[in-house]
Tab-separated table of C-alpha atoms and ligand atoms in Angstrom:
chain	number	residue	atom	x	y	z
A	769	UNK	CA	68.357	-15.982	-8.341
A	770	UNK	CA	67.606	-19.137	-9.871
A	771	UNK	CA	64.648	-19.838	-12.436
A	772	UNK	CA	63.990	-23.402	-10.733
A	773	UNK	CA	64.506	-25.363	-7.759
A	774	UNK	CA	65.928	-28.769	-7.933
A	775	UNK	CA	64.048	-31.681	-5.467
A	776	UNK	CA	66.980	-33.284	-3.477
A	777	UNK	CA	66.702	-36.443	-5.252
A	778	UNK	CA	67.263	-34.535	-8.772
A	779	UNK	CA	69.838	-32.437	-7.348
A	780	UNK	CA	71.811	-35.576	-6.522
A	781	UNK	CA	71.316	-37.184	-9.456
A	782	UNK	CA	72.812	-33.823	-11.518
A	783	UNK	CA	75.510	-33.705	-9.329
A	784	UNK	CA	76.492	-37.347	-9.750
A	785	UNK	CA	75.668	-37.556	-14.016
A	786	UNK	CA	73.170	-39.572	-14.018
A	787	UNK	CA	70.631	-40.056	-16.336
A	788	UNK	CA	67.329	-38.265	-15.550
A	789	UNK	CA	63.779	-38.354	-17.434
A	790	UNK	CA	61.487	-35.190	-17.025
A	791	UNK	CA	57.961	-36.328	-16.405
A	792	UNK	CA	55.355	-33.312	-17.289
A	793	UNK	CA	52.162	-32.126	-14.938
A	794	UNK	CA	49.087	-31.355	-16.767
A	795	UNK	CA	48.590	-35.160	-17.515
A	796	UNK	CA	47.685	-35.315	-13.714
A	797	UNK	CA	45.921	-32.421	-13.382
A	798	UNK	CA	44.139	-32.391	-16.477
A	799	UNK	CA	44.037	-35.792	-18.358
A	800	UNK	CA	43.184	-38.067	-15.404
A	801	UNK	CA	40.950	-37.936	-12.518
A	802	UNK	CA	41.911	-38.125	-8.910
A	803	UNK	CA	43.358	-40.327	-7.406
A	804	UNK	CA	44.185	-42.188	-10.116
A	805	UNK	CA	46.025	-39.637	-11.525
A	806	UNK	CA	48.970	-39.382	-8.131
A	807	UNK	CA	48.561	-42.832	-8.574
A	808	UNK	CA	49.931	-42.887	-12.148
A	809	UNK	CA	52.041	-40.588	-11.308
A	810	UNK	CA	53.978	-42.516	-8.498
A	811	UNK	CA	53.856	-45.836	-10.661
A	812	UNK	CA	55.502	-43.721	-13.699
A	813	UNK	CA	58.170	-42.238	-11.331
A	814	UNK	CA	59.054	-45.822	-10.204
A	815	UNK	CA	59.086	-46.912	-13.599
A	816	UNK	CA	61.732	-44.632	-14.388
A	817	UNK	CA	63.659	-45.693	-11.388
A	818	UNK	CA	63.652	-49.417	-12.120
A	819	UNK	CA	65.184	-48.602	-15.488
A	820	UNK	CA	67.646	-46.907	-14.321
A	821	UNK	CA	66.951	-43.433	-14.497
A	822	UNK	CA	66.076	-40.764	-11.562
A	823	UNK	CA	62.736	-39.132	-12.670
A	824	UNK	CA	61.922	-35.239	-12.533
A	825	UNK	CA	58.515	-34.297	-12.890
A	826	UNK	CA	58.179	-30.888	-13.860
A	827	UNK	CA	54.897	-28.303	-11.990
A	828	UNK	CA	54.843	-24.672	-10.722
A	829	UNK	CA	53.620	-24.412	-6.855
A	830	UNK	CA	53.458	-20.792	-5.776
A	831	UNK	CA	55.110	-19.177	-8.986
A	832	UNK	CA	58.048	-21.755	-8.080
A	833	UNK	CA	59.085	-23.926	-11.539
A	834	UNK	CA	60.267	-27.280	-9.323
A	835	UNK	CA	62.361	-29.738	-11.542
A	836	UNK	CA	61.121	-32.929	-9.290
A	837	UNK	CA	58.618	-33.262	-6.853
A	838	UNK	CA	58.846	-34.588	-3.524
A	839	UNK	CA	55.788	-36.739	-2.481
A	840	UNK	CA	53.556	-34.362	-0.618
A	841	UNK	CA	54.252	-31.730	-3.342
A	842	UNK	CA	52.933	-34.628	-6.145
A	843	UNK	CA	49.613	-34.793	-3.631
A	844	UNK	CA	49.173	-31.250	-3.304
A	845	UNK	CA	49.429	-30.775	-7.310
A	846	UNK	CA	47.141	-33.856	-7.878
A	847	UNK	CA	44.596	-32.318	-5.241
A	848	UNK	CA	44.839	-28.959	-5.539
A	849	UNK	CA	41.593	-27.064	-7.634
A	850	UNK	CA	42.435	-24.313	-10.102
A	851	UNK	CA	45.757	-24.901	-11.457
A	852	UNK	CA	46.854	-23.317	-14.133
A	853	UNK	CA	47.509	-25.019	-17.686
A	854	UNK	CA	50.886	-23.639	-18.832
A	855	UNK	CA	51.960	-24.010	-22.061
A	856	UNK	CA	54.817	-21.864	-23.320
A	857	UNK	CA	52.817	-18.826	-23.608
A	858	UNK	CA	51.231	-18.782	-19.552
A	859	UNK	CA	54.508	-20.150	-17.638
A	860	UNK	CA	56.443	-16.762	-17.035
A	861	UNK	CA	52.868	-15.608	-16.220
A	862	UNK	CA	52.285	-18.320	-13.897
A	863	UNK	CA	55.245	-18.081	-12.087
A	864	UNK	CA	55.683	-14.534	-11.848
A	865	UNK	CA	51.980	-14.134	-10.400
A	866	UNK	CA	52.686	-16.973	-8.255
A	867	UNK	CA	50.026	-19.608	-8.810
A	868	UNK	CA	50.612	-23.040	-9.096
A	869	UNK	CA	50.401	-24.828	-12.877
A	870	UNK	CA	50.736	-27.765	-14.415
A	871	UNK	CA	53.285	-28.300	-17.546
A	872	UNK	CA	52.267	-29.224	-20.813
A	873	UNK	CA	54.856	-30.971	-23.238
A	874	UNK	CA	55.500	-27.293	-24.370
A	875	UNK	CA	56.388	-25.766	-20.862
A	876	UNK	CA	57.825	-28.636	-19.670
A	877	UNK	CA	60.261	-28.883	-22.185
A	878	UNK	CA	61.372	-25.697	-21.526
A	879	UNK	CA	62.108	-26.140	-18.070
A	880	UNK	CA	64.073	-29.453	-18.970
A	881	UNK	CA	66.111	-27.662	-21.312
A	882	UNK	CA	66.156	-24.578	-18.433
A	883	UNK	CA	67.852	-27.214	-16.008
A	884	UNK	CA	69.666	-29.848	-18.516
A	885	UNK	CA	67.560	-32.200	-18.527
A	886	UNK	CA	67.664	-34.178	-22.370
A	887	UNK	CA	65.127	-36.637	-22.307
A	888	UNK	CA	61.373	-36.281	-20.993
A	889	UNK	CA	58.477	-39.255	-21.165
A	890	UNK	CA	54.923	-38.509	-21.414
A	891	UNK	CA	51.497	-40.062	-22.802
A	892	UNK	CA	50.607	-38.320	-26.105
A	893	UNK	CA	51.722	-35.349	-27.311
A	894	UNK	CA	49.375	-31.941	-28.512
A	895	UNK	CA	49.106	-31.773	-32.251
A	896	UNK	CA	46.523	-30.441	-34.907
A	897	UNK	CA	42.810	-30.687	-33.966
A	898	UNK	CA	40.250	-32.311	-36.348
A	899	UNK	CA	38.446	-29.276	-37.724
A	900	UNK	CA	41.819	-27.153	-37.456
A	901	UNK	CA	41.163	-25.481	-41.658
A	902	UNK	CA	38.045	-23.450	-39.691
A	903	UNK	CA	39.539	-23.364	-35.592
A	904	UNK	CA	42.823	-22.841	-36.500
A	905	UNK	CA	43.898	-24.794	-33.275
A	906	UNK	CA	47.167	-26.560	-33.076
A	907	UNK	CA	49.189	-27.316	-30.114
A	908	UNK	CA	52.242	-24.827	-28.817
A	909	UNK	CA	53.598	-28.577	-28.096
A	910	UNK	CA	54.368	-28.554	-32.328
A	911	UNK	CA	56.622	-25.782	-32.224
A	912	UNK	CA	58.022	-26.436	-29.282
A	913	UNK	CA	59.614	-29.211	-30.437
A	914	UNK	CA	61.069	-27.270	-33.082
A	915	UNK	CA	62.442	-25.252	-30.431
A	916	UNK	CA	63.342	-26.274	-27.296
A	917	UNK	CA	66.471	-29.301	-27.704
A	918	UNK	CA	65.038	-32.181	-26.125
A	919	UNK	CA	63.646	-35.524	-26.946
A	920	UNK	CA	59.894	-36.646	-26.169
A	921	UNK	CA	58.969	-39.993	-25.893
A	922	UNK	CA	55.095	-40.331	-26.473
A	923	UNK	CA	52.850	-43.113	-27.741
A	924	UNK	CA	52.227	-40.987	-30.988
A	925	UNK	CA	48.904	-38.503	-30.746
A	926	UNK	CA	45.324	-39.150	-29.940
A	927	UNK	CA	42.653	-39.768	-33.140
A	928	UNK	CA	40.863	-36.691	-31.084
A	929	UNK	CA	43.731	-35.095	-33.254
A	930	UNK	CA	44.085	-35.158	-37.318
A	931	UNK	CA	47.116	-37.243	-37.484
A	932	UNK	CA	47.950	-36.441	-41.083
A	933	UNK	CA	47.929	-33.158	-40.764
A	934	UNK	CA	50.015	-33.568	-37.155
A	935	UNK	CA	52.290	-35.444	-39.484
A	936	UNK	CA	52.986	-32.214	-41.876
A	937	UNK	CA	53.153	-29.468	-39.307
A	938	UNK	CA	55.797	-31.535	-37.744
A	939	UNK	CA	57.869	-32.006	-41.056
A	940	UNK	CA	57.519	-28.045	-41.969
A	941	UNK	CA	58.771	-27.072	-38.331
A	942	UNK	CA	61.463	-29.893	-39.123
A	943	UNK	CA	60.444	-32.046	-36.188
A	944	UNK	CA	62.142	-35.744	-36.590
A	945	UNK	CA	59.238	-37.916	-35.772
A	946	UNK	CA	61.137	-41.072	-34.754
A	947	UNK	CA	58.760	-44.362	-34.937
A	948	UNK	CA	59.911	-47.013	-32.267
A	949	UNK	CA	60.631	-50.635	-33.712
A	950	UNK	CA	58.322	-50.224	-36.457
A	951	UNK	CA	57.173	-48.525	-39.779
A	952	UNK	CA	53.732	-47.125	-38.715
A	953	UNK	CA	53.394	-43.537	-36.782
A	954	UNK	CA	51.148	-45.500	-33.285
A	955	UNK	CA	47.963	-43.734	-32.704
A	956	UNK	CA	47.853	-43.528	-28.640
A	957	UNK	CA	45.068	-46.401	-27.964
A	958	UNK	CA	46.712	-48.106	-30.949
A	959	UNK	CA	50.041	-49.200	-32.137
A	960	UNK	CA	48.757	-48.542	-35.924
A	961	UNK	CA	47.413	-45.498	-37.282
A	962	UNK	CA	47.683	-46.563	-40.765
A	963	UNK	CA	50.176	-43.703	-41.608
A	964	UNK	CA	53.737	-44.669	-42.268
A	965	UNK	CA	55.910	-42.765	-39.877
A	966	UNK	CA	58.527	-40.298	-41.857
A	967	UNK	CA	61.873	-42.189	-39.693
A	968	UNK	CA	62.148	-45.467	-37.677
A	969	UNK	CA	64.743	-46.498	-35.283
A	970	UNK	CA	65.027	-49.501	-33.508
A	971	UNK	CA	67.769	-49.103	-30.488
A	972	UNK	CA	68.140	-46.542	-27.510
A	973	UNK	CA	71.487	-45.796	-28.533
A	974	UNK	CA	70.611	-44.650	-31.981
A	975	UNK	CA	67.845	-42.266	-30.898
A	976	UNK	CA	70.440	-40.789	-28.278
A	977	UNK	CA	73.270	-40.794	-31.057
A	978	UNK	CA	70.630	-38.659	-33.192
A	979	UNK	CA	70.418	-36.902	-30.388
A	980	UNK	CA	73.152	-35.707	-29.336
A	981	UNK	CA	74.051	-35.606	-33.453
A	982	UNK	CA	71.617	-32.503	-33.641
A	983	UNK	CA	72.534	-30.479	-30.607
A	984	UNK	CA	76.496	-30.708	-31.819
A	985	UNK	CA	75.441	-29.470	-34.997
A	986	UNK	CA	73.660	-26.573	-33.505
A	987	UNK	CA	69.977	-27.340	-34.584
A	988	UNK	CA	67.377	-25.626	-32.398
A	989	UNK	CA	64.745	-28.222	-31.456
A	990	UNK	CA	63.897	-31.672	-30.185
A	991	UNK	CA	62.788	-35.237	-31.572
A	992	UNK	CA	59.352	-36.832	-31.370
A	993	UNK	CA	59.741	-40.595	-30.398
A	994	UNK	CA	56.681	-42.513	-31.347
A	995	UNK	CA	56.778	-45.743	-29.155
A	996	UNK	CA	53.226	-48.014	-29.660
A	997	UNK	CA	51.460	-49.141	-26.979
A	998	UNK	CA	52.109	-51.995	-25.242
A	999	UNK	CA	50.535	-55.295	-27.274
A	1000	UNK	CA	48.531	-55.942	-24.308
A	1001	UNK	CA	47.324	-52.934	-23.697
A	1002	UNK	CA	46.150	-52.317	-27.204
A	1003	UNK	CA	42.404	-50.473	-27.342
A	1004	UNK	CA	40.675	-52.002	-30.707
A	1005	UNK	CA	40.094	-48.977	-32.936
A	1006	UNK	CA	36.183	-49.676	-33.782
A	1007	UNK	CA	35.698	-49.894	-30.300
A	1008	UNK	CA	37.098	-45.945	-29.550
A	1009	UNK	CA	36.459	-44.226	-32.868
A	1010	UNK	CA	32.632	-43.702	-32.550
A	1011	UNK	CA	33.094	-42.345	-28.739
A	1012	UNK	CA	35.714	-39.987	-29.885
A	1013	UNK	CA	33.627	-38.549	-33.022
A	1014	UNK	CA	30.666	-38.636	-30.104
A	1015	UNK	CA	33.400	-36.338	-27.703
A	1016	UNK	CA	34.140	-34.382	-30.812
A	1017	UNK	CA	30.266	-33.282	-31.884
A	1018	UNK	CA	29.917	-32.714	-27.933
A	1019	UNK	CA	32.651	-29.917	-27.724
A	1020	UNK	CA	31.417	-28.613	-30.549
A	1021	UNK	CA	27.809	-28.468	-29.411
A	1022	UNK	CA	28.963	-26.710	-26.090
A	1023	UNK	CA	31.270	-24.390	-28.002
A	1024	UNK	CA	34.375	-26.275	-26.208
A	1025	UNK	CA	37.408	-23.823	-27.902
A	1026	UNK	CA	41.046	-23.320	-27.203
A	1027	UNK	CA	42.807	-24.711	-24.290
A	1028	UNK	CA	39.978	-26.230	-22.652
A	1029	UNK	CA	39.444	-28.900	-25.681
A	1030	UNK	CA	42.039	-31.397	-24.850
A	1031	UNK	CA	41.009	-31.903	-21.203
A	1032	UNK	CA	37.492	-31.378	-21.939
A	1033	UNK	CA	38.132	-34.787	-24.786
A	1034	UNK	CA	40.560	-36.533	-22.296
A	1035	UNK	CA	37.734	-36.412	-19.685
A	1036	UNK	CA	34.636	-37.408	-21.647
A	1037	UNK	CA	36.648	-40.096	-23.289
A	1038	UNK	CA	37.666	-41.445	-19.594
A	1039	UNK	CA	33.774	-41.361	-18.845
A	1040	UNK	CA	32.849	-42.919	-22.327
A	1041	UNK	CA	34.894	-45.678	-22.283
A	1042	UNK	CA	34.083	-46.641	-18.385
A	1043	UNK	CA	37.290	-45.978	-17.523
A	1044	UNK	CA	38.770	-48.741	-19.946
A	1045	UNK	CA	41.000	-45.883	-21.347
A	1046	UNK	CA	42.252	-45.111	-18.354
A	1047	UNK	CA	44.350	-48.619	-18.071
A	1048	UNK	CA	45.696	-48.475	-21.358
A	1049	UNK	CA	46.747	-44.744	-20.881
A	1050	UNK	CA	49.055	-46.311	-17.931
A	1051	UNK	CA	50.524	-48.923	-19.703
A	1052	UNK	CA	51.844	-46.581	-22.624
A	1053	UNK	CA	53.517	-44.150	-20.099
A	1054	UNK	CA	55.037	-46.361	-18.176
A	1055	UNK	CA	56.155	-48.027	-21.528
A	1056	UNK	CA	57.292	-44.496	-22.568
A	1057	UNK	CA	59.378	-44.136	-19.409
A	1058	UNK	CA	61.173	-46.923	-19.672
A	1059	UNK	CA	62.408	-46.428	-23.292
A	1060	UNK	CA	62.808	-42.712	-22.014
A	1061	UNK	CA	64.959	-43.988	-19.121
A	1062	UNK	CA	66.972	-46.260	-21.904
A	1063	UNK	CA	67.660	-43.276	-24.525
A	1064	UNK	CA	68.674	-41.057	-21.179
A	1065	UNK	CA	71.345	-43.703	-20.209
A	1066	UNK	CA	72.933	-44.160	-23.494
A	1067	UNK	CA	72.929	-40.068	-23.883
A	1068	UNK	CA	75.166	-40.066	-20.126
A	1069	UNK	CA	77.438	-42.920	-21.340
A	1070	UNK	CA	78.066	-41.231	-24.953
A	1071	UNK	CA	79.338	-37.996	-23.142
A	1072	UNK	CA	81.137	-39.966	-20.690
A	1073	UNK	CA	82.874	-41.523	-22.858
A	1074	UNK	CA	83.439	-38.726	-25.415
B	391	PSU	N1	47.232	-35.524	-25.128
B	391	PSU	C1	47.051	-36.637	-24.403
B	391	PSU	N2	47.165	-36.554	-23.045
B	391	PSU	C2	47.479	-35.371	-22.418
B	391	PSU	C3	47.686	-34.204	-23.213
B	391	PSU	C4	47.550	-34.327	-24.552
B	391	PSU	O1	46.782	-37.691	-24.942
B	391	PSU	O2	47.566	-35.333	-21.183
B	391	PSU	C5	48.085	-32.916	-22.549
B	391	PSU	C6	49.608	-32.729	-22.604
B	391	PSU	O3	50.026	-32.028	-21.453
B	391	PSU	C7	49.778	-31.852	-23.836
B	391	PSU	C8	48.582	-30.956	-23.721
B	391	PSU	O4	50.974	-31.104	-23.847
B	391	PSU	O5	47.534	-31.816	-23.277
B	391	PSU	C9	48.231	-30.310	-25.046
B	391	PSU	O6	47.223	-29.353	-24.854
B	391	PSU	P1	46.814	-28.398	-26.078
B	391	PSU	O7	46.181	-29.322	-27.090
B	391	PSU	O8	45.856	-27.427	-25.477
B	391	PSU	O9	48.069	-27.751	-26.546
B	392	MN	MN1	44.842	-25.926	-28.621
């Protein structure tokens, strides 16, 4: 019996070596409201597409791990009330009780690796939460990445996070944490964050090179690839850091803990900010997919032509 079922369209593309992009789940179920989030979700997908990649986005629907979703599959996720959150620790839960769940960057990393999949896009990644000396709460996305062999492209992590302190559990777990075309780690909202980021590289082919570099020398884990928002899309910092100390005092007052925090921050900062986050948060994935899409091309024409 197989762990996963392949969609048509990603069984084809396996069959035929082409480059495919995992896409992860709990972003629609639990960082965006409906129906902006299937929306998103299509608009990423086609993203992927146009750059030449197929696109695999990752979910559990009755205990069922799919790698790939076919349309009415990405509605019923996007509708559907009561999904699970599954990080590494609930997806064997998940699936053997069969309810449906959304991926994190954590689970759906493993189920990339699970069906070969190198290269996975998303928005921003889980890290270390402000207040983390006392909570003790940092992401199962951290370690994964020092697990699991695959390469995430994000837009850095969220100031709802402690970025320095992101920054160091990353280097102990001996994470690479790749900036994109520039010096500075990008904070989500912002292509800055102040912080210099510990490696830059500038060219698809060199991230997939390091890539594939790691996995022939036998090193568990993945890379982090920080690539800044889009110019354009760019939300001034003085504009978002009083609503997200405002989000942070509120989940504290309400005694917010654990898993729920992230969505619980995602959503008030989507209310906060009138939806103006919601915009930018589309631009940077679909920016993330297409340098995902890149890096998964130059990883297929490396092996071909090894
Ligand atoms: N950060 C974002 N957007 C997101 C998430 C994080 O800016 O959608 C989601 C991702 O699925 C990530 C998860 O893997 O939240 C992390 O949750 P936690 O902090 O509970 O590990
Ligand atoms: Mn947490």
């Amino acid at each position: 019996m197989s762990l996963f079922t392949l969609s048509p369209k990603v069984a084809a593309a396996m069959a035929a070596h082409q480059p495919i992009v995992a896409l992860e789940s709990t972003i629609i179920t639990h960082g965006m409201p409906y129906p902006q989030n299937v929306e998103t979700a299509r608009l990423v997908e086609a993203t992927v597409r146009e750059n030449g990649a197929v696109p695999a986005t990752i979910a559990v629907l009755n205990g069922e791990l799919l790698i790939g979703l076919t349309d009415a599959q990405l509605e019923e996720l996007a509708q559907t009330k009561d999904v699970m959150k599954v990080s590494r620790a609930d997806l064997p839960v998940c699936m053997a009780t069969r309810r449906n769940g959304a991926t994190t960057v954590a689970a759906t990393m493993i189920a990339a690796h699970l069906a070969g999949i190198s290269v996975f896009a998303t928005g921003g990644i889980g890290g270390v939460h402000r207040g983390a000396e006392e909570s003790f709460d940092i992401s199962a996305d951290l370690t994964e990445l020092a697990a699991t062999p695959v390469s995430v492209v994000a837009a850095g992590a969220k100031a709802i996070l402690d970025l320095p302190k992101t920054l160091e559990v990353l280097e102990t777990q001996g994470v690479p944490v790749i900036a994109y075309g520039q010096d500075d780690f990008p904070a989500f909202w912002s292509r800055q964050s102040g912080i210099r980021a510990p490696l830059r590289l500038d060219h698809p082919a060199e991230i997939a090179a390091a890539h594939l570099m790691r996995v022939s020398m036998g090193l568990p884990g993945g890379q982090l690839i920080a690539n800044p928002i889009p110019r354009d899309a760019e939300i001034a910092n003085d504009v978002l850091a009083p609503l997200i100390d405002q989000a942070t005092q509120e989940a504290a007052d309400q005694g917010i803990i654990g898993k729920s925090v992230t969505p619980f921050m995602l959503s008030r900062l989507f209310e906060l900010t009138e939806g103006q986050s919601l915009t930018a948060n589309i631009a940077l994935v679909r920016n993330n997919a297409r340098l995902a899409a890149k890096i998964a091309q130059e990883i297929v024409a490396t092996k071909k032509n090894a």
